Amino acid sequence: MTGYHQLLFFFSALGAFNGFLLSIYFAVNAKKKHFANYFLSLLLLVLSVRIVKSVFFYFNPNVSNVFIQIGLSACALIGPFLFLYLKSYTTNEKINWVKHILPYAFIVTVLGVVYPYFENNNLWVRWIINGIYAQWFIYIAFSFKYIRPIVKKIKEKESLKKIDVWFLSIYLGIAFIWLAYAVATYTSYIVGALSFSFILYLVILLFIFRNSKESTFLIEKERYKNKEIDKETMALIDQKLSIIIEKELFLNSNFSLEDASKELKVTKHLLSQYVNEVLGKSFSNLIKDYRIEKAKRLLETEKNYTIESLGYDSGFNSKSTFFTAFKKNTGLTPAEYQKAHSK
């Protein structure tokens, strides 16, 4: 083995090893924080099994066929675990993990027993493996539903929370690894180093976010669980929110949840929960709505200012953000709205 291949083997194997370690970490962490971390743990486990299979098959084609079969079969669970992990964090629905895991585990097990890889190599290469990769892709497509809000934030040039970066990294990492395996016939079969990059990135994110209240281990949805706001508190917060409008605090383009909580003398946790659960929107979108209402009034009354300047006067920090948000909210561009409502 040349120096280049030794280096490639080292980093590829190290990626798989890191995957196993992270799998154990999240399995242990799940007991203390969030059940969804079990799905993340199992996702990293089956992904690492697949990586190990690739590494050893690439550097030793004579490796046991049973080992190859196990590695290929693990792919059938990567997509489902990705889907379950993202869904469990972003919805309040009860997760029926059984229907997403047991059928595939049963099918690949039966296929492995009835049609073992070492006796039915052509069947596996032509049909079973392609079927597993197709199923993996379908779950990646289904999982995009839970990533769409993050993509929407990017399109609207909103700042991403650390938890958004975490979920997007996991999703894109899994999708990229799927693509690498899917086109392995045309490129190189060894994607262990590629997978290692993904695992290493997760490790880096893990250390960066480990003390963050927005991290994947202390996500807001978990903090809200089983903590309903009583009617008296809801009425009080509703009354306090009017202060933001009366004082036009939203005109500050950097106005944040933390600023609001200090001004209203309400904890960030409670204010965020109220806006999310009662008003059905994020705090940033609430402030955006206030700014649009301000912009409407200015567009209806001010004639001697440019539309762009009115956007800045409404609290928006850029022309593109203003135009995009206004069109989405009203169905009209600021210019069209001004023309239709000019007095």
Tab-separated table of C-alpha atoms in Angstrom:
chain	number	residue	atom	x	y	z
A	1	MET	CA	0.000	0.000	0.000
A	2	THR	CA	1.474	3.340	-1.063
A	3	GLY	CA	1.784	6.344	1.218
A	4	TYR	CA	-1.210	7.963	-0.500
A	5	HIS	CA	-3.388	4.896	0.047
A	6	GLN	CA	-2.245	4.583	3.642
A	7	LEU	CA	-3.246	8.180	4.270
A	8	LEU	CA	-6.596	7.680	2.557
A	9	PHE	CA	-7.231	4.527	4.573
A	10	PHE	CA	-6.324	6.307	7.815
A	11	PHE	CA	-8.711	9.224	7.309
A	12	SER	CA	-11.496	7.013	5.986
A	13	ALA	CA	-11.249	4.594	8.912
A	14	LEU	CA	-10.963	7.513	11.342
A	15	GLY	CA	-14.205	8.947	9.963
A	16	ALA	CA	-16.005	5.678	10.654
A	17	PHE	CA	-14.470	5.463	14.131
A	18	ASN	CA	-15.616	9.006	14.935
A	19	GLY	CA	-19.075	8.029	13.726
A	20	PHE	CA	-19.236	5.155	16.206
A	21	LEU	CA	-18.073	7.416	19.023
A	22	LEU	CA	-20.687	10.052	18.198
A	23	SER	CA	-23.336	7.342	18.014
A	24	ILE	CA	-22.503	6.275	21.567
A	25	TYR	CA	-22.421	9.894	22.729
A	26	PHE	CA	-25.903	10.679	21.438
A	27	ALA	CA	-27.310	7.392	22.742
A	28	VAL	CA	-26.110	8.281	26.239
A	29	ASN	CA	-27.132	11.925	25.861
A	30	ALA	CA	-30.640	10.943	24.778
A	31	LYS	CA	-31.366	9.552	28.220
A	32	LYS	CA	-30.812	12.996	29.675
A	33	LYS	CA	-32.103	15.323	26.988
A	34	HIS	CA	-34.304	14.222	24.138
A	35	PHE	CA	-35.609	10.947	22.776
A	36	ALA	CA	-34.899	12.093	19.216
A	37	ASN	CA	-31.193	11.767	19.931
A	38	TYR	CA	-31.698	8.003	19.803
A	39	PHE	CA	-32.614	8.418	16.135
A	40	LEU	CA	-29.493	10.510	15.580
A	41	SER	CA	-27.411	7.905	17.389
A	42	LEU	CA	-28.779	5.100	15.222
A	43	LEU	CA	-28.392	7.227	12.085
A	44	LEU	CA	-24.691	7.680	12.803
A	45	LEU	CA	-24.369	3.991	13.691
A	46	VAL	CA	-25.771	2.637	10.406
A	47	LEU	CA	-23.879	5.291	8.460
A	48	SER	CA	-20.634	4.278	10.164
A	49	VAL	CA	-21.297	0.597	9.411
A	50	ARG	CA	-21.716	1.539	5.753
A	51	ILE	CA	-18.490	3.557	5.803
A	52	VAL	CA	-16.534	0.718	7.390
A	53	LYS	CA	-17.780	-1.658	4.713
A	54	SER	CA	-16.662	0.762	1.973
A	55	VAL	CA	-13.237	1.302	3.504
A	56	PHE	CA	-12.364	-2.353	3.940
A	57	PHE	CA	-13.874	-3.444	0.612
A	58	TYR	CA	-11.911	-0.760	-1.237
A	59	PHE	CA	-8.587	-1.670	0.356
A	60	ASN	CA	-9.267	-5.420	0.601
A	61	PRO	CA	-11.712	-6.689	-2.073
A	62	ASN	CA	-11.442	-10.187	-0.595
A	63	VAL	CA	-13.150	-9.147	2.630
A	64	SER	CA	-15.933	-11.472	3.844
A	65	ASN	CA	-19.144	-11.334	1.774
A	66	VAL	CA	-21.179	-11.397	4.972
A	67	PHE	CA	-19.438	-8.182	6.043
A	68	ILE	CA	-20.262	-6.623	2.655
A	69	GLN	CA	-23.890	-7.706	2.965
A	70	ILE	CA	-24.238	-6.160	6.427
A	71	GLY	CA	-22.726	-2.898	5.219
A	72	LEU	CA	-25.063	-2.681	2.232
A	73	SER	CA	-28.102	-3.620	4.334
A	74	ALA	CA	-27.329	-0.790	6.769
A	75	CYS	CA	-28.111	1.685	3.983
A	76	ALA	CA	-31.776	0.691	4.168
A	77	LEU	CA	-32.015	2.381	7.574
A	78	ILE	CA	-30.049	5.593	6.927
A	79	GLY	CA	-32.954	7.373	5.216
A	80	PRO	CA	-35.603	6.356	7.782
A	81	PHE	CA	-33.445	7.412	10.742
A	82	LEU	CA	-32.728	10.790	9.089
A	83	PHE	CA	-36.447	11.306	8.528
A	84	LEU	CA	-37.381	10.278	12.078
A	85	TYR	CA	-34.714	12.472	13.649
A	86	LEU	CA	-35.751	15.630	11.816
A	87	LYS	CA	-39.467	14.952	12.220
A	88	SER	CA	-39.220	14.256	15.951
A	89	TYR	CA	-37.609	17.645	16.540
A	90	THR	CA	-39.778	19.787	14.285
A	91	THR	CA	-43.305	18.482	14.940
A	92	ASN	CA	-45.508	17.677	17.909
A	93	GLU	CA	-46.834	14.545	16.238
A	94	LYS	CA	-46.407	11.191	17.882
A	95	ILE	CA	-43.605	9.412	16.052
A	96	ASN	CA	-44.539	5.950	14.785
A	97	TRP	CA	-40.990	4.756	14.257
A	98	VAL	CA	-42.015	1.100	13.947
A	99	LYS	CA	-43.508	1.461	10.465
A	100	HIS	CA	-40.403	3.242	9.213
A	101	ILE	CA	-37.838	0.838	10.648
A	102	LEU	CA	-39.127	-2.704	11.183
A	103	PRO	CA	-40.409	-3.350	7.614
A	104	TYR	CA	-37.045	-2.433	6.062
A	105	ALA	CA	-35.063	-4.264	8.721
A	106	PHE	CA	-37.240	-7.331	8.131
A	107	ILE	CA	-36.984	-7.145	4.333
A	108	VAL	CA	-33.179	-6.777	4.177
A	109	THR	CA	-32.786	-9.545	6.754
A	110	VAL	CA	-35.000	-11.941	4.778
A	111	LEU	CA	-33.245	-11.032	1.526
A	112	GLY	CA	-29.902	-11.619	3.196
A	113	VAL	CA	-30.982	-15.069	4.367
A	114	VAL	CA	-32.840	-16.187	1.240
A	115	TYR	CA	-30.512	-14.529	-1.260
A	116	PRO	CA	-27.113	-14.160	0.468
A	117	TYR	CA	-24.731	-11.751	-1.185
A	118	PHE	CA	-21.938	-14.245	-1.805
A	119	GLU	CA	-24.282	-16.568	-3.756
A	120	ASN	CA	-26.390	-13.914	-5.507
A	121	ASN	CA	-23.936	-11.160	-6.287
A	122	ASN	CA	-25.615	-10.165	-9.562
A	123	LEU	CA	-29.032	-9.944	-7.912
A	124	TRP	CA	-27.682	-7.641	-5.222
A	125	VAL	CA	-25.721	-5.456	-7.618
A	126	ARG	CA	-28.498	-5.098	-10.205
A	127	TRP	CA	-31.625	-4.933	-8.053
A	128	ILE	CA	-31.299	-5.003	-4.288
A	129	ILE	CA	-28.624	-2.316	-3.929
A	130	ASN	CA	-30.374	-0.039	-6.427
A	131	GLY	CA	-33.626	-0.560	-4.534
A	132	ILE	CA	-31.951	0.363	-1.229
A	133	TYR	CA	-30.435	3.516	-2.729
A	134	ALA	CA	-33.818	4.478	-4.231
A	135	GLN	CA	-35.475	4.059	-0.823
A	136	TRP	CA	-32.694	6.120	0.776
A	137	PHE	CA	-33.279	8.910	-1.755
A	138	ILE	CA	-37.054	8.877	-1.181
A	139	TYR	CA	-36.523	9.428	2.533
A	140	ILE	CA	-34.106	12.256	1.813
A	141	ALA	CA	-36.846	13.840	-0.323
A	142	PHE	CA	-39.454	13.355	2.425
A	143	SER	CA	-37.063	14.795	5.016
A	144	PHE	CA	-36.745	18.021	3.046
A	145	LYS	CA	-40.150	19.002	4.434
A	146	TYR	CA	-38.482	19.652	7.781
A	147	ILE	CA	-35.567	21.541	6.243
A	148	ARG	CA	-37.743	23.783	4.059
A	149	PRO	CA	-38.253	26.453	6.781
A	150	ILE	CA	-34.465	26.792	7.058
A	151	VAL	CA	-34.118	27.139	3.285
A	152	LYS	CA	-36.872	29.739	3.429
A	153	LYS	CA	-34.877	31.711	5.988
A	154	ILE	CA	-31.845	31.617	3.695
A	155	LYS	CA	-33.895	32.846	0.731
A	156	GLU	CA	-35.328	35.688	2.799
A	157	LYS	CA	-31.837	36.483	4.110
A	158	GLU	CA	-32.812	35.864	7.726
A	159	SER	CA	-30.102	34.934	10.184
A	160	LEU	CA	-29.931	31.243	11.013
A	161	LYS	CA	-29.932	29.907	14.541
A	162	LYS	CA	-27.260	27.425	15.490
A	163	ILE	CA	-29.886	24.690	15.603
A	164	ASP	CA	-30.766	25.528	11.976
A	165	VAL	CA	-27.125	25.127	10.963
A	166	TRP	CA	-26.992	21.813	12.828
A	167	PHE	CA	-30.054	20.325	11.090
A	168	LEU	CA	-29.034	21.647	7.677
A	169	SER	CA	-25.553	20.184	8.105
A	170	ILE	CA	-26.904	16.758	8.967
A	171	TYR	CA	-29.376	16.799	6.079
A	172	LEU	CA	-26.886	17.983	3.467
A	173	GLY	CA	-24.225	15.623	4.796
A	174	ILE	CA	-26.471	12.576	4.418
A	175	ALA	CA	-27.671	13.749	0.999
A	176	PHE	CA	-24.103	14.296	-0.179
A	177	ILE	CA	-22.984	10.881	1.024
A	178	TRP	CA	-25.959	9.295	-0.786
A	179	LEU	CA	-24.929	11.107	-3.968
A	180	ALA	CA	-21.342	9.919	-3.598
A	181	TYR	CA	-22.462	6.290	-3.358
A	182	ALA	CA	-25.047	6.684	-6.134
A	183	VAL	CA	-22.427	7.899	-8.620
A	184	ALA	CA	-19.660	5.620	-7.345
A	185	THR	CA	-19.791	3.690	-10.631
A	186	TYR	CA	-18.632	6.792	-12.459
A	187	THR	CA	-16.237	8.142	-9.832
A	188	SER	CA	-14.371	6.377	-7.039
A	189	TYR	CA	-15.997	3.854	-4.760
A	190	ILE	CA	-14.084	5.069	-1.760
A	191	VAL	CA	-16.170	7.745	-0.069
A	192	GLY	CA	-14.894	7.053	3.422
A	193	ALA	CA	-12.800	10.224	3.340
A	194	LEU	CA	-15.847	12.163	2.185
A	195	SER	CA	-17.921	10.662	4.967
A	196	PHE	CA	-15.135	11.453	7.406
A	197	SER	CA	-15.391	15.122	6.450
A	198	PHE	CA	-19.091	15.052	7.315
A	199	ILE	CA	-18.528	13.292	10.637
A	200	LEU	CA	-15.670	15.626	11.511
A	201	TYR	CA	-17.875	18.614	10.720
A	202	LEU	CA	-20.507	17.293	13.120
A	203	VAL	CA	-17.847	16.898	15.785
A	204	ILE	CA	-16.763	20.516	15.299
A	205	LEU	CA	-20.375	21.722	15.447
A	206	LEU	CA	-20.933	19.618	18.547
A	207	PHE	CA	-18.093	21.329	20.405
A	208	ILE	CA	-19.135	24.766	19.170
A	209	PHE	CA	-22.774	24.310	20.196
A	210	ARG	CA	-22.357	22.260	23.353
A	211	ASN	CA	-22.900	25.265	25.628
A	212	SER	CA	-25.510	26.963	23.478
A	213	LYS	CA	-29.121	27.179	24.629
A	214	GLU	CA	-30.134	26.933	20.992
A	215	SER	CA	-28.248	23.718	20.412
A	216	THR	CA	-29.818	20.506	19.291
A	217	PHE	CA	-29.763	19.206	22.849
A	218	LEU	CA	-31.766	22.052	24.345
A	219	ILE	CA	-34.111	22.885	21.494
A	220	GLU	CA	-37.011	25.192	22.258
A	221	LYS	CA	-39.669	22.650	21.359
A	222	GLU	CA	-38.439	20.399	24.141
A	223	ARG	CA	-38.442	23.267	26.627
A	224	TYR	CA	-42.077	24.053	25.789
A	225	LYS	CA	-43.205	20.462	26.186
A	226	ASN	CA	-45.876	19.993	28.889
A	227	LYS	CA	-45.614	23.679	29.899
A	228	GLU	CA	-48.792	25.413	28.798
A	229	ILE	CA	-49.233	29.147	29.346
A	230	ASP	CA	-52.181	29.985	31.588
A	231	LYS	CA	-54.837	32.421	30.353
A	232	GLU	CA	-53.842	35.169	32.769
A	233	THR	CA	-50.234	35.079	31.577
A	234	MET	CA	-51.339	35.045	27.938
A	235	ALA	CA	-53.474	38.138	28.489
A	236	LEU	CA	-50.563	39.892	30.211
A	237	ILE	CA	-48.110	39.122	27.398
A	238	ASP	CA	-50.656	40.166	24.789
A	239	GLN	CA	-51.000	43.482	26.564
A	240	LYS	CA	-47.256	43.919	26.870
A	241	LEU	CA	-46.693	43.207	23.163
A	242	SER	CA	-48.595	46.387	22.356
A	243	ILE	CA	-45.668	48.281	23.883
A	244	ILE	CA	-43.522	47.227	20.927
A	245	ILE	CA	-46.042	48.822	18.582
A	246	GLU	CA	-46.680	51.933	20.692
A	247	LYS	CA	-42.982	52.702	21.103
A	248	GLU	CA	-42.220	51.447	17.588
A	249	LEU	CA	-39.329	49.417	18.928
A	250	PHE	CA	-39.381	47.345	15.738
A	251	LEU	CA	-37.936	50.312	13.823
A	252	ASN	CA	-34.573	49.253	15.187
A	253	SER	CA	-33.345	46.873	12.473
A	254	ASN	CA	-31.408	44.890	15.100
A	255	PHE	CA	-34.346	44.521	17.500
A	256	SER	CA	-34.174	40.991	18.912
A	257	LEU	CA	-36.064	38.620	21.174
A	258	GLU	CA	-33.633	39.445	23.947
A	259	ASP	CA	-34.278	43.192	23.512
A	260	ALA	CA	-38.025	42.578	23.632
A	261	SER	CA	-37.844	40.436	26.753
A	262	LYS	CA	-35.892	43.160	28.579
A	263	GLU	CA	-38.259	45.912	27.450
A	264	LEU	CA	-41.423	43.947	28.281
A	265	LYS	CA	-39.945	42.413	31.448
A	266	VAL	CA	-40.878	38.913	30.259
A	267	THR	CA	-38.460	35.999	30.052
A	268	LYS	CA	-37.221	35.112	26.571
A	269	HIS	CA	-38.517	31.593	27.058
A	270	LEU	CA	-42.057	32.702	27.879
A	271	LEU	CA	-42.187	35.367	25.191
A	272	SER	CA	-40.900	32.986	22.541
A	273	GLN	CA	-43.355	30.298	23.606
A	274	TYR	CA	-46.267	32.731	23.459
A	275	VAL	CA	-45.365	34.013	19.994
A	276	ASN	CA	-44.791	30.484	18.663
A	277	GLU	CA	-47.762	28.691	20.201
A	278	VAL	CA	-50.415	31.420	20.514
A	279	LEU	CA	-49.634	33.622	17.517
A	280	GLY	CA	-48.367	30.734	15.406
A	281	LYS	CA	-45.255	32.452	14.095
A	282	SER	CA	-41.642	33.080	14.964
A	283	PHE	CA	-40.593	36.239	16.798
A	284	SER	CA	-38.683	37.459	13.734
A	285	ASN	CA	-41.786	37.066	11.571
A	286	LEU	CA	-43.892	38.932	14.154
A	287	ILE	CA	-41.498	41.882	14.032
A	288	LYS	CA	-41.484	41.659	10.252
A	289	ASP	CA	-45.294	41.946	10.273
A	290	TYR	CA	-45.076	45.080	12.437
A	291	ARG	CA	-42.586	46.611	10.019
A	292	ILE	CA	-44.790	45.834	7.017
A	293	GLU	CA	-47.770	47.539	8.676
A	294	LYS	CA	-45.573	50.575	9.288
A	295	ALA	CA	-44.414	50.495	5.670
A	296	LYS	CA	-48.034	50.384	4.476
A	297	ARG	CA	-48.862	53.543	6.412
A	298	LEU	CA	-45.811	55.330	5.055
A	299	LEU	CA	-46.534	54.253	1.491
A	300	GLU	CA	-50.081	55.586	1.817
A	301	THR	CA	-49.079	58.973	3.221
A	302	GLU	CA	-45.518	59.826	2.189
A	303	LYS	CA	-44.952	61.011	-1.371
A	304	ASN	CA	-41.631	62.789	-1.171
A	305	TYR	CA	-39.463	59.826	-0.226
A	306	THR	CA	-38.165	56.911	-2.259
A	307	ILE	CA	-39.733	53.541	-1.633
A	308	GLU	CA	-36.335	52.193	-0.596
A	309	SER	CA	-35.957	54.866	2.092
A	310	LEU	CA	-39.449	54.095	3.396
A	311	GLY	CA	-38.345	50.487	3.803
A	312	TYR	CA	-35.413	51.575	5.953
A	313	ASP	CA	-37.725	53.901	7.906
A	314	SER	CA	-39.935	50.884	8.637
A	315	GLY	CA	-37.119	48.944	10.245
A	316	PHE	CA	-35.881	46.791	7.384
A	317	ASN	CA	-32.115	46.604	7.031
A	318	SER	CA	-31.961	46.104	3.247
A	319	LYS	CA	-33.935	46.867	0.126
A	320	SER	CA	-34.172	43.219	-0.937
A	321	THR	CA	-35.455	42.072	2.471
A	322	PHE	CA	-38.087	44.806	2.443
A	323	PHE	CA	-39.314	44.078	-1.091
A	324	THR	CA	-39.388	40.309	-0.551
A	325	ALA	CA	-41.230	40.480	2.782
A	326	PHE	CA	-43.720	43.090	1.536
A	327	LYS	CA	-44.583	41.178	-1.631
A	328	LYS	CA	-45.033	37.966	0.325
A	329	ASN	CA	-47.300	39.619	2.893
A	330	THR	CA	-49.468	41.734	0.595
A	331	GLY	CA	-49.135	40.107	-2.814
A	332	LEU	CA	-48.012	43.465	-4.180
A	333	THR	CA	-44.687	45.196	-4.557
A	334	PRO	CA	-44.295	48.383	-2.481
A	335	ALA	CA	-44.688	50.469	-5.638
A	336	GLU	CA	-47.869	48.647	-6.647
A	337	TYR	CA	-49.259	49.052	-3.135
A	338	GLN	CA	-48.454	52.772	-3.084
A	339	LYS	CA	-50.154	53.279	-6.432
A	340	ALA	CA	-53.257	51.375	-5.358
A	341	HIS	CA	-53.570	53.190	-2.027
A	342	SER	CA	-52.390	56.678	-2.862
A	343	LYS	CA	-54.527	59.422	-1.400
